[in-house]
Amino acid sequence: MKSNYFPTLSSALESEGIEHMWPGFPINYGQTATYTFQDGTKHGHFITIYRDERGFYERPIHYARG
């Protein structure tokens, strides 16, 4: 069974295999952060991740921009 919430940003990113794509900036409580990783394609790879008020990170959403 897949978990949808993780105690650390690293574990959330690792759950989708995209830890190498995150630039390293922190995410505050209650914040949604987005980033476009330049992967060599024309539009890059879009990542969005949410940190709830308890401090847990939701499973990131990511896709190749096209």
PDB file of N, CA and C in Angstrom:
ATOM      1  N   MET A   1       0.837  -1.183   0.000  1.00  0.00           N
ATOM      2  CA  MET A   1       0.000   0.000   0.000  1.00  0.00           C
ATOM      3  C   MET A   1       0.884   1.249   0.000  1.00  0.00           C
ATOM      4  N   LYS A   2       0.580   2.187  -0.865  1.00  0.00           N
ATOM      5  CA  LYS A   2       1.333   3.434  -0.952  1.00  0.00           C
ATOM      6  C   LYS A   2       0.848   4.423   0.096  1.00  0.00           C
ATOM      7  N   SER A   3       1.795   5.125   0.689  1.00  0.00           N
ATOM      8  CA  SER A   3       1.463   6.193   1.623  1.00  0.00           C
ATOM      9  C   SER A   3       1.326   7.493   0.830  1.00  0.00           C
ATOM     10  N   ASN A   4       0.473   8.374   1.307  1.00  0.00           N
ATOM     11  CA  ASN A   4       0.310   9.665   0.646  1.00  0.00           C
ATOM     12  C   ASN A   4       0.899  10.818   1.443  1.00  0.00           C
ATOM     13  N   TYR A   5       1.312  10.577   2.696  1.00  0.00           N
ATOM     14  CA  TYR A   5       1.918  11.609   3.531  1.00  0.00           C
ATOM     15  C   TYR A   5       3.213  11.093   4.122  1.00  0.00           C
ATOM     16  N   PHE A   6       4.218  11.981   4.210  1.00  0.00           N
ATOM     17  CA  PHE A   6       5.552  11.594   4.642  1.00  0.00           C
ATOM     18  C   PHE A   6       6.074  12.590   5.670  1.00  0.00           C
ATOM     19  N   PRO A   7       6.870  12.113   6.639  1.00  0.00           N
ATOM     20  CA  PRO A   7       7.356  12.999   7.694  1.00  0.00           C
ATOM     21  C   PRO A   7       8.458  13.963   7.252  1.00  0.00           C
ATOM     22  N   THR A   8       9.147  13.656   6.146  1.00  0.00           N
ATOM     23  CA  THR A   8      10.218  14.536   5.673  1.00  0.00           C
ATOM     24  C   THR A   8      10.061  14.812   4.180  1.00  0.00           C
ATOM     25  N   LEU A   9      10.627  15.920   3.765  1.00  0.00           N
ATOM     26  CA  LEU A   9      10.611  16.271   2.341  1.00  0.00           C
ATOM     27  C   LEU A   9      11.375  15.219   1.538  1.00  0.00           C
ATOM     28  N   SER A  10      12.493  14.775   2.063  1.00  0.00           N
ATOM     29  CA  SER A  10      13.297  13.763   1.357  1.00  0.00           C
ATOM     30  C   SER A  10      12.507  12.485   1.113  1.00  0.00           C
ATOM     31  N   SER A  11      11.784  12.020   2.124  1.00  0.00           N
ATOM     32  CA  SER A  11      11.025  10.777   1.961  1.00  0.00           C
ATOM     33  C   SER A  11       9.881  10.954   0.968  1.00  0.00           C
ATOM     34  N   ALA A  12       9.274  12.127   0.936  1.00  0.00           N
ATOM     35  CA  ALA A  12       8.202  12.381  -0.033  1.00  0.00           C
ATOM     36  C   ALA A  12       8.761  12.368  -1.457  1.00  0.00           C
ATOM     37  N   LEU A  13       9.879  13.030  -1.675  1.00  0.00           N
ATOM     38  CA  LEU A  13      10.495  13.070  -3.007  1.00  0.00           C
ATOM     39  C   LEU A  13      10.999  11.687  -3.423  1.00  0.00           C
ATOM     40  N   GLU A  14      11.575  10.947  -2.489  1.00  0.00           N
ATOM     41  CA  GLU A  14      12.062   9.592  -2.774  1.00  0.00           C
ATOM     42  C   GLU A  14      10.925   8.655  -3.163  1.00  0.00           C
ATOM     43  N   SER A  15       9.733   8.894  -2.631  1.00  0.00           N
ATOM     44  CA  SER A  15       8.592   8.027  -2.939  1.00  0.00           C
ATOM     45  C   SER A  15       8.260   8.031  -4.421  1.00  0.00           C
ATOM     46  N   GLU A  16       8.623   9.108  -5.116  1.00  0.00           N
ATOM     47  CA  GLU A  16       8.375   9.222  -6.549  1.00  0.00           C
ATOM     48  C   GLU A  16       9.667   9.168  -7.366  1.00  0.00           C
ATOM     49  N   GLY A  17      10.792   8.988  -6.693  1.00  0.00           N
ATOM     50  CA  GLY A  17      12.073   8.900  -7.398  1.00  0.00           C
ATOM     51  C   GLY A  17      12.534  10.202  -8.012  1.00  0.00           C
ATOM     52  N   ILE A  18      12.172  11.324  -7.392  1.00  0.00           N
ATOM     53  CA  ILE A  18      12.518  12.629  -7.967  1.00  0.00           C
ATOM     54  C   ILE A  18      13.369  13.481  -7.029  1.00  0.00           C
ATOM     55  N   GLU A  19      13.991  12.863  -6.024  1.00  0.00           N
ATOM     56  CA  GLU A  19      14.777  13.635  -5.061  1.00  0.00           C
ATOM     57  C   GLU A  19      15.907  14.418  -5.731  1.00  0.00           C
ATOM     58  N   HIS A  20      16.439  13.905  -6.831  1.00  0.00           N
ATOM     59  CA  HIS A  20      17.516  14.596  -7.551  1.00  0.00           C
ATOM     60  C   HIS A  20      17.026  15.833  -8.292  1.00  0.00           C
ATOM     61  N   MET A  21      15.727  15.988  -8.440  1.00  0.00           N
ATOM     62  CA  MET A  21      15.166  17.119  -9.187  1.00  0.00           C
ATOM     63  C   MET A  21      14.877  18.343  -8.309  1.00  0.00           C
ATOM     64  N   TRP A  22      14.790  18.164  -6.989  1.00  0.00           N
ATOM     65  CA  TRP A  22      14.392  19.269  -6.104  1.00  0.00           C
ATOM     66  C   TRP A  22      15.592  20.163  -5.830  1.00  0.00           C
ATOM     67  N   PRO A  23      15.427  21.501  -5.921  1.00  0.00           N
ATOM     68  CA  PRO A  23      16.556  22.421  -5.777  1.00  0.00           C
ATOM     69  C   PRO A  23      17.054  22.604  -4.344  1.00  0.00           C
ATOM     70  N   GLY A  24      16.321  22.095  -3.371  1.00  0.00           N
ATOM     71  CA  GLY A  24      16.795  22.163  -1.997  1.00  0.00           C
ATOM     72  C   GLY A  24      16.146  23.228  -1.136  1.00  0.00           C
ATOM     73  N   PHE A  25      15.256  24.036  -1.693  1.00  0.00           N
ATOM     74  CA  PHE A  25      14.641  25.048  -0.835  1.00  0.00           C
ATOM     75  C   PHE A  25      13.570  24.423   0.055  1.00  0.00           C
ATOM     76  N   PRO A  26      13.404  24.968   1.286  1.00  0.00           N
ATOM     77  CA  PRO A  26      12.448  24.414   2.237  1.00  0.00           C
ATOM     78  C   PRO A  26      11.013  24.795   1.891  1.00  0.00           C
ATOM     79  N   ILE A  27      10.079  24.083   2.500  1.00  0.00           N
ATOM     80  CA  ILE A  27       8.653  24.350   2.326  1.00  0.00           C
ATOM     81  C   ILE A  27       8.074  24.614   3.709  1.00  0.00           C
ATOM     82  N   ASN A  28       7.394  25.726   3.874  1.00  0.00           N
ATOM     83  CA  ASN A  28       6.797  26.090   5.160  1.00  0.00           C
ATOM     84  C   ASN A  28       5.515  25.311   5.425  1.00  0.00           C
ATOM     85  N   TYR A  29       5.102  25.293   6.667  1.00  0.00           N
ATOM     86  CA  TYR A  29       3.833  24.678   7.048  1.00  0.00           C
ATOM     87  C   TYR A  29       2.689  25.341   6.279  1.00  0.00           C
ATOM     88  N   GLY A  30       1.776  24.536   5.738  1.00  0.00           N
ATOM     89  CA  GLY A  30       0.630  25.057   5.006  1.00  0.00           C
ATOM     90  C   GLY A  30       0.957  25.610   3.627  1.00  0.00           C
ATOM     91  N   GLN A  31       2.126  25.351   3.115  1.00  0.00           N
ATOM     92  CA  GLN A  31       2.568  25.904   1.838  1.00  0.00           C
ATOM     93  C   GLN A  31       2.581  24.845   0.742  1.00  0.00           C
ATOM     94  N   THR A  32       2.238  25.270  -0.464  1.00  0.00           N
ATOM     95  CA  THR A  32       2.414  24.463  -1.667  1.00  0.00           C
ATOM     96  C   THR A  32       3.575  25.078  -2.439  1.00  0.00           C
ATOM     97  N   ALA A  33       4.534  24.258  -2.800  1.00  0.00           N
ATOM     98  CA  ALA A  33       5.692  24.740  -3.558  1.00  0.00           C
ATOM     99  C   ALA A  33       5.712  24.070  -4.927  1.00  0.00           C
ATOM    100  N   THR A  34       6.112  24.823  -5.926  1.00  0.00           N
ATOM    101  CA  THR A  34       6.228  24.282  -7.284  1.00  0.00           C
ATOM    102  C   THR A  34       7.622  24.601  -7.821  1.00  0.00           C
ATOM    103  N   TYR A  35       8.056  23.762  -8.725  1.00  0.00           N
ATOM    104  CA  TYR A  35       9.368  23.937  -9.321  1.00  0.00           C
ATOM    105  C   TYR A  35       9.383  23.248 -10.672  1.00  0.00           C
ATOM    106  N   THR A  36      10.066  23.850 -11.634  1.00  0.00           N
ATOM    107  CA  THR A  36      10.270  23.207 -12.926  1.00  0.00           C
ATOM    108  C   THR A  36      11.736  22.834 -13.046  1.00  0.00           C
ATOM    109  N   PHE A  37      11.981  21.541 -13.076  1.00  0.00           N
ATOM    110  CA  PHE A  37      13.331  21.000 -13.218  1.00  0.00           C
ATOM    111  C   PHE A  37      13.683  20.975 -14.695  1.00  0.00           C
ATOM    112  N   GLN A  38      14.797  21.584 -15.049  1.00  0.00           N
ATOM    113  CA  GLN A  38      15.233  21.603 -16.440  1.00  0.00           C
ATOM    114  C   GLN A  38      15.956  20.294 -16.747  1.00  0.00           C
ATOM    115  N   ASP A  39      15.247  19.398 -17.403  1.00  0.00           N
ATOM    116  CA  ASP A  39      15.763  18.053 -17.668  1.00  0.00           C
ATOM    117  C   ASP A  39      16.299  17.891 -19.084  1.00  0.00           C
ATOM    118  N   GLY A  40      16.470  18.999 -19.787  1.00  0.00           N
ATOM    119  CA  GLY A  40      17.000  18.934 -21.141  1.00  0.00           C
ATOM    120  C   GLY A  40      15.927  18.962 -22.220  1.00  0.00           C
ATOM    121  N   THR A  41      14.667  18.818 -21.815  1.00  0.00           N
ATOM    122  CA  THR A  41      13.578  18.927 -22.781  1.00  0.00           C
ATOM    123  C   THR A  41      13.190  20.398 -22.916  1.00  0.00           C
ATOM    124  N   LYS A  42      12.330  20.695 -23.853  1.00  0.00           N
ATOM    125  CA  LYS A  42      11.953  22.087 -24.125  1.00  0.00           C
ATOM    126  C   LYS A  42      11.310  22.774 -22.914  1.00  0.00           C
ATOM    127  N   HIS A  43      10.419  22.056 -22.201  1.00  0.00           N
ATOM    128  CA  HIS A  43       9.665  22.683 -21.114  1.00  0.00           C
ATOM    129  C   HIS A  43       9.990  22.152 -19.728  1.00  0.00           C
ATOM    130  N   GLY A  44      10.830  21.150 -19.593  1.00  0.00           N
ATOM    131  CA  GLY A  44      11.240  20.644 -18.299  1.00  0.00           C
ATOM    132  C   GLY A  44      10.237  19.704 -17.653  1.00  0.00           C
ATOM    133  N   HIS A  45      10.442  19.467 -16.357  1.00  0.00           N
ATOM    134  CA  HIS A  45       9.634  18.533 -15.573  1.00  0.00           C
ATOM    135  C   HIS A  45       9.035  19.311 -14.407  1.00  0.00           C
ATOM    136  N   PHE A  46       7.706  19.393 -14.332  1.00  0.00           N
ATOM    137  CA  PHE A  46       7.001  20.161 -13.315  1.00  0.00           C
ATOM    138  C   PHE A  46       6.810  19.335 -12.050  1.00  0.00           C
ATOM    139  N   ILE A  47       7.071  19.948 -10.889  1.00  0.00           N
ATOM    140  CA  ILE A  47       6.901  19.291  -9.594  1.00  0.00           C
ATOM    141  C   ILE A  47       6.112  20.223  -8.680  1.00  0.00           C
ATOM    142  N   THR A  48       5.132  19.678  -7.983  1.00  0.00           N
ATOM    143  CA  THR A  48       4.424  20.432  -6.953  1.00  0.00           C
ATOM    144  C   THR A  48       4.283  19.542  -5.727  1.00  0.00           C
ATOM    145  N   ILE A  49       4.486  20.149  -4.554  1.00  0.00           N
ATOM    146  CA  ILE A  49       4.403  19.398  -3.308  1.00  0.00           C
ATOM    147  C   ILE A  49       3.805  20.300  -2.220  1.00  0.00           C
ATOM    148  N   TYR A  50       2.999  19.711  -1.367  1.00  0.00           N
ATOM    149  CA  TYR A  50       2.298  20.435  -0.308  1.00  0.00           C
ATOM    150  C   TYR A  50       2.771  19.947   1.052  1.00  0.00           C
ATOM    151  N   ARG A  51       2.987  20.879   1.981  1.00  0.00           N
ATOM    152  CA  ARG A  51       3.299  20.548   3.376  1.00  0.00           C
ATOM    153  C   ARG A  51       2.129  21.019   4.228  1.00  0.00           C
ATOM    154  N   ASP A  52       1.524  20.101   4.956  1.00  0.00           N
ATOM    155  CA  ASP A  52       0.335  20.467   5.735  1.00  0.00           C
ATOM    156  C   ASP A  52       0.708  21.165   7.049  1.00  0.00           C
ATOM    157  N   GLU A  53      -0.301  21.553   7.809  1.00  0.00           N
ATOM    158  CA  GLU A  53      -0.121  22.292   9.052  1.00  0.00           C
ATOM    159  C   GLU A  53       0.542  21.455  10.141  1.00  0.00           C
ATOM    160  N   ARG A  54       0.523  20.127  10.001  1.00  0.00           N
ATOM    161  CA  ARG A  54       1.173  19.239  10.968  1.00  0.00           C
ATOM    162  C   ARG A  54       2.650  19.053  10.644  1.00  0.00           C
ATOM    163  N   GLY A  55       3.061  19.443   9.435  1.00  0.00           N
ATOM    164  CA  GLY A  55       4.442  19.286   9.022  1.00  0.00           C
ATOM    165  C   GLY A  55       4.674  18.114   8.090  1.00  0.00           C
ATOM    166  N   PHE A  56       3.625  17.377   7.744  1.00  0.00           N
ATOM    167  CA  PHE A  56       3.760  16.248   6.830  1.00  0.00           C
ATOM    168  C   PHE A  56       3.714  16.722   5.380  1.00  0.00           C
ATOM    169  N   TYR A  57       4.455  16.026   4.537  1.00  0.00           N
ATOM    170  CA  TYR A  57       4.517  16.345   3.109  1.00  0.00           C
ATOM    171  C   TYR A  57       3.632  15.384   2.339  1.00  0.00           C
ATOM    172  N   GLU A  58       2.800  15.940   1.477  1.00  0.00           N
ATOM    173  CA  GLU A  58       1.949  15.110   0.629  1.00  0.00           C
ATOM    174  C   GLU A  58       2.792  14.542  -0.510  1.00  0.00           C
ATOM    175  N   ARG A  59       2.394  13.366  -0.999  1.00  0.00           N
ATOM    176  CA  ARG A  59       3.094  12.754  -2.141  1.00  0.00           C
ATOM    177  C   ARG A  59       3.146  13.786  -3.274  1.00  0.00           C
ATOM    178  N   PRO A  60       4.327  14.060  -3.820  1.00  0.00           N
ATOM    179  CA  PRO A  60       4.433  15.083  -4.869  1.00  0.00           C
ATOM    180  C   PRO A  60       3.740  14.663  -6.172  1.00  0.00           C
ATOM    181  N   ILE A  61       3.265  15.672  -6.850  1.00  0.00           N
ATOM    182  CA  ILE A  61       2.714  15.494  -8.201  1.00  0.00           C
ATOM    183  C   ILE A  61       3.787  15.989  -9.154  1.00  0.00           C
ATOM    184  N   HIS A  62       4.062  15.232 -10.192  1.00  0.00           N
ATOM    185  CA  HIS A  62       5.094  15.641 -11.136  1.00  0.00           C
ATOM    186  C   HIS A  62       4.792  15.059 -12.508  1.00  0.00           C
ATOM    187  N   TYR A  63       5.211  15.787 -13.522  1.00  0.00           N
ATOM    188  CA  TYR A  63       5.029  15.331 -14.900  1.00  0.00           C
ATOM    189  C   TYR A  63       5.922  16.134 -15.837  1.00  0.00           C
ATOM    190  N   ALA A  64       6.215  15.529 -16.965  1.00  0.00           N
ATOM    191  CA  ALA A  64       6.979  16.227 -18.002  1.00  0.00           C
ATOM    192  C   ALA A  64       6.060  17.258 -18.653  1.00  0.00           C
ATOM    193  N   ARG A  65       6.542  18.486 -18.735  1.00  0.00           N
ATOM    194  CA  ARG A  65       5.753  19.530 -19.387  1.00  0.00           C
ATOM    195  C   ARG A  65       5.880  19.362 -20.887  1.00  0.00           C
ATOM    196  N   GLY A  66       4.774  19.516 -21.550  1.00  0.00           N
ATOM    197  CA  GLY A  66       4.843  19.291 -22.982  1.00  0.00           C
ATOM    198  C   GLY A  66       4.188  20.255 -23.808  1.00  0.00           C
TER     199      GLY A  66
END
